[in-house]
PDB file of C-alpha atoms in Angstrom:
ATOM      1  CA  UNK A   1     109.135 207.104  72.569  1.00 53.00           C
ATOM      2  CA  UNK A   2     110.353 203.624  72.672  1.00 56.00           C
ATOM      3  CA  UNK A   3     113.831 202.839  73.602  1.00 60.00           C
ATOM      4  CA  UNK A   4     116.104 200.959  71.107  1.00 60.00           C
ATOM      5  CA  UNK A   5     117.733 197.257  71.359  1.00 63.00           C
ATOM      6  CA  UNK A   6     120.048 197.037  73.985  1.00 63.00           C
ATOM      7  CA  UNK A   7     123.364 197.785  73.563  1.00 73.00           C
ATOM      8  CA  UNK A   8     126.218 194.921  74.191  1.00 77.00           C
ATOM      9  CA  UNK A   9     127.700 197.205  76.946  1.00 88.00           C
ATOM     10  CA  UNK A  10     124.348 196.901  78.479  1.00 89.00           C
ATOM     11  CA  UNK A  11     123.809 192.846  77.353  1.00 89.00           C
ATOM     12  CA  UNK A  12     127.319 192.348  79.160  1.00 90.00           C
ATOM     13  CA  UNK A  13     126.417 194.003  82.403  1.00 91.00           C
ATOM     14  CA  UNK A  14     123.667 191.942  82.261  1.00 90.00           C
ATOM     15  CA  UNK A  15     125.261 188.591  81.449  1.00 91.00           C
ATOM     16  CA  UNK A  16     127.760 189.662  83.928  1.00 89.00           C
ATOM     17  CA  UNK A  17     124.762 190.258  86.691  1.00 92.00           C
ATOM     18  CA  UNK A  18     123.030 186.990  85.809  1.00 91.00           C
ATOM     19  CA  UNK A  19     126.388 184.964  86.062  1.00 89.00           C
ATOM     20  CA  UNK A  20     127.037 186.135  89.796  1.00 90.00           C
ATOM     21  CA  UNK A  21     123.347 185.614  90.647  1.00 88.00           C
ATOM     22  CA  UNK A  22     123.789 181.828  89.628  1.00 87.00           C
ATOM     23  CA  UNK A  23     126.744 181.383  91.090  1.00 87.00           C
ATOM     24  CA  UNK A  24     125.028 182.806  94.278  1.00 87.00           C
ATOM     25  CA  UNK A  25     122.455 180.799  94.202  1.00 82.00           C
ATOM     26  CA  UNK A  26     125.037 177.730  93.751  1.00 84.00           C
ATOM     27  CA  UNK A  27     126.853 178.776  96.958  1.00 83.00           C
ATOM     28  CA  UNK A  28     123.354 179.051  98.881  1.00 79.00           C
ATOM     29  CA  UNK A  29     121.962 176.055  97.854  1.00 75.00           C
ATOM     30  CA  UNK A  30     125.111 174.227  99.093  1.00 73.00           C
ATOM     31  CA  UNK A  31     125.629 175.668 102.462  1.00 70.00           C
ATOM     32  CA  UNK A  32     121.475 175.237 102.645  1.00 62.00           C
ATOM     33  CA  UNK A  33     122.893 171.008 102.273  1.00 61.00           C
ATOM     34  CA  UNK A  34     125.250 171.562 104.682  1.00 61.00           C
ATOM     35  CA  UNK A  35     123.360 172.936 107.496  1.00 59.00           C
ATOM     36  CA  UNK A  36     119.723 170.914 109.409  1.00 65.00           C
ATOM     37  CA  UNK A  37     116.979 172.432 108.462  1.00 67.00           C
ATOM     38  CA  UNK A  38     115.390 174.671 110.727  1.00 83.00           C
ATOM     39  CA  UNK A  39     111.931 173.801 112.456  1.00 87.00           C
ATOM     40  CA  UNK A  40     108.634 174.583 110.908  1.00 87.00           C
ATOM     41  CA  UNK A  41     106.252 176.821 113.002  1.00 88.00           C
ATOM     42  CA  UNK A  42     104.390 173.539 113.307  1.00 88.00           C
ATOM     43  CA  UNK A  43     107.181 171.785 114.432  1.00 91.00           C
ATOM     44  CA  UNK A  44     108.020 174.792 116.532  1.00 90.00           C
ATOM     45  CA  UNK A  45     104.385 175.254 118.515  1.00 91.00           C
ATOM     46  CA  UNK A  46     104.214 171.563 118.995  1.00 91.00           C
ATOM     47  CA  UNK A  47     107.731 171.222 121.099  1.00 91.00           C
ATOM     48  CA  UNK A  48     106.681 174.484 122.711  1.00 91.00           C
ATOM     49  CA  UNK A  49     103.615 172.594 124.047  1.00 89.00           C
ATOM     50  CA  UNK A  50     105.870 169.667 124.691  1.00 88.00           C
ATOM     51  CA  UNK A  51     108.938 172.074 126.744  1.00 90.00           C
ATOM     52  CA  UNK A  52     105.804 173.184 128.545  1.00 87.00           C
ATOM     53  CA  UNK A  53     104.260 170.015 129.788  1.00 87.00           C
ATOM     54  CA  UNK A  54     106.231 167.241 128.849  1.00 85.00           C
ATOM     55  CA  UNK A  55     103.781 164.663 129.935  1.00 86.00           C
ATOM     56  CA  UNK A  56     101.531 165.987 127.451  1.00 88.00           C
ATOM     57  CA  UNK A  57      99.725 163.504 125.000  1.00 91.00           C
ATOM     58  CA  UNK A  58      99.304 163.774 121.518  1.00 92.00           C
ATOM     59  CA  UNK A  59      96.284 165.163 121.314  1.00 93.00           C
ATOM     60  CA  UNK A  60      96.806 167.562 123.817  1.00 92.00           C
ATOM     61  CA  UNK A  61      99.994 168.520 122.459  1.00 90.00           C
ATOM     62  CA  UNK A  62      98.034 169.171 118.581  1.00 92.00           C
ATOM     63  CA  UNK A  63      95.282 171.140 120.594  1.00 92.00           C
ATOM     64  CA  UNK A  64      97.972 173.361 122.246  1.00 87.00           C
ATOM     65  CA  UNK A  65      99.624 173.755 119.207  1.00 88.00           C
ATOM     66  CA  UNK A  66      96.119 174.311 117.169  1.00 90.00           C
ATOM     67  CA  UNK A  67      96.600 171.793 114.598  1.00 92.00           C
ATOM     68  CA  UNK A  68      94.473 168.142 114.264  1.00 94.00           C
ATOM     69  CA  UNK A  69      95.740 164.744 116.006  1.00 95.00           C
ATOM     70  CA  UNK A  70      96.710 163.531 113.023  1.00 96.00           C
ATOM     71  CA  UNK A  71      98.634 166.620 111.674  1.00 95.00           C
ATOM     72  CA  UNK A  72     100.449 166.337 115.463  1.00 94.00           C
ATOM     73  CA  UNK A  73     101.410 162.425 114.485  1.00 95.00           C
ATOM     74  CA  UNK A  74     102.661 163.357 111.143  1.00 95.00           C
ATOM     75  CA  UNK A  75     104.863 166.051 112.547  1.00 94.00           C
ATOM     76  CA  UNK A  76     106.132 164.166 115.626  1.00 93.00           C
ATOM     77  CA  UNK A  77     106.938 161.163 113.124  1.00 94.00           C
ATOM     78  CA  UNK A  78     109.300 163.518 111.168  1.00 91.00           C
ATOM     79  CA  UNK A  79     110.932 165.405 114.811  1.00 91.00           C
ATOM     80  CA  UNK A  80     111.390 161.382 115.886  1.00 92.00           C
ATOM     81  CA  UNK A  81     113.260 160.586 112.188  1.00 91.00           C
ATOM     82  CA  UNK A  82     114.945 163.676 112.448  1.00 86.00           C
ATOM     83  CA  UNK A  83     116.505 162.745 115.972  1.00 88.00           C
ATOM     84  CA  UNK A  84     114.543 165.987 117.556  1.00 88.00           C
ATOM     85  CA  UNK A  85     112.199 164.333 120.139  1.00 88.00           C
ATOM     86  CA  UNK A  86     111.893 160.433 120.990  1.00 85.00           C
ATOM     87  CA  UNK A  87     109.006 158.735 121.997  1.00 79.00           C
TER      88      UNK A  87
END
């Protein structure tokens, strides 16, 4: 048996739903502006190395973390324009 068009009782809950989901979102995405954004697990396994050793170079610090030299550079670039870690 199929079920009939919608009623407008049913298309107004809906619109109703819809309209506090957006305005949801709005809020998020604004307090999301507000706030730093949190680390990546990259980011987050490569100052773990770092907290334990700070000497550490970079490739020692990408091989702790498990990730490439370069993939190590590109992250430590972004910590160091973020105002995480300085060089």
């Amino acid at each position: 048996m199929s079920a009939g068009p919608a009623t407008l009782t049913d298309l107004e809950r809906f619109t109703a739903a819809w309209d506090d989901f957006s305005s949801a979102l709005r809020r998020a995405r604004s307090r999301a502006w507000q706030q730093p954004a949190p680390l990546t697990p990259a980011q987050y396994h490569l100052l773990l190395a770092l907290s334990h050793e700070p000497g550490l170079g970079v490739g020692e610090m990408a091989a702790a973390a498990g990730c490439t030299s370069p993939t190590a550079t590109r992250i430590l670039d972004g910590l160091e324009r973020d105002g995480v870690v300085a060089r």
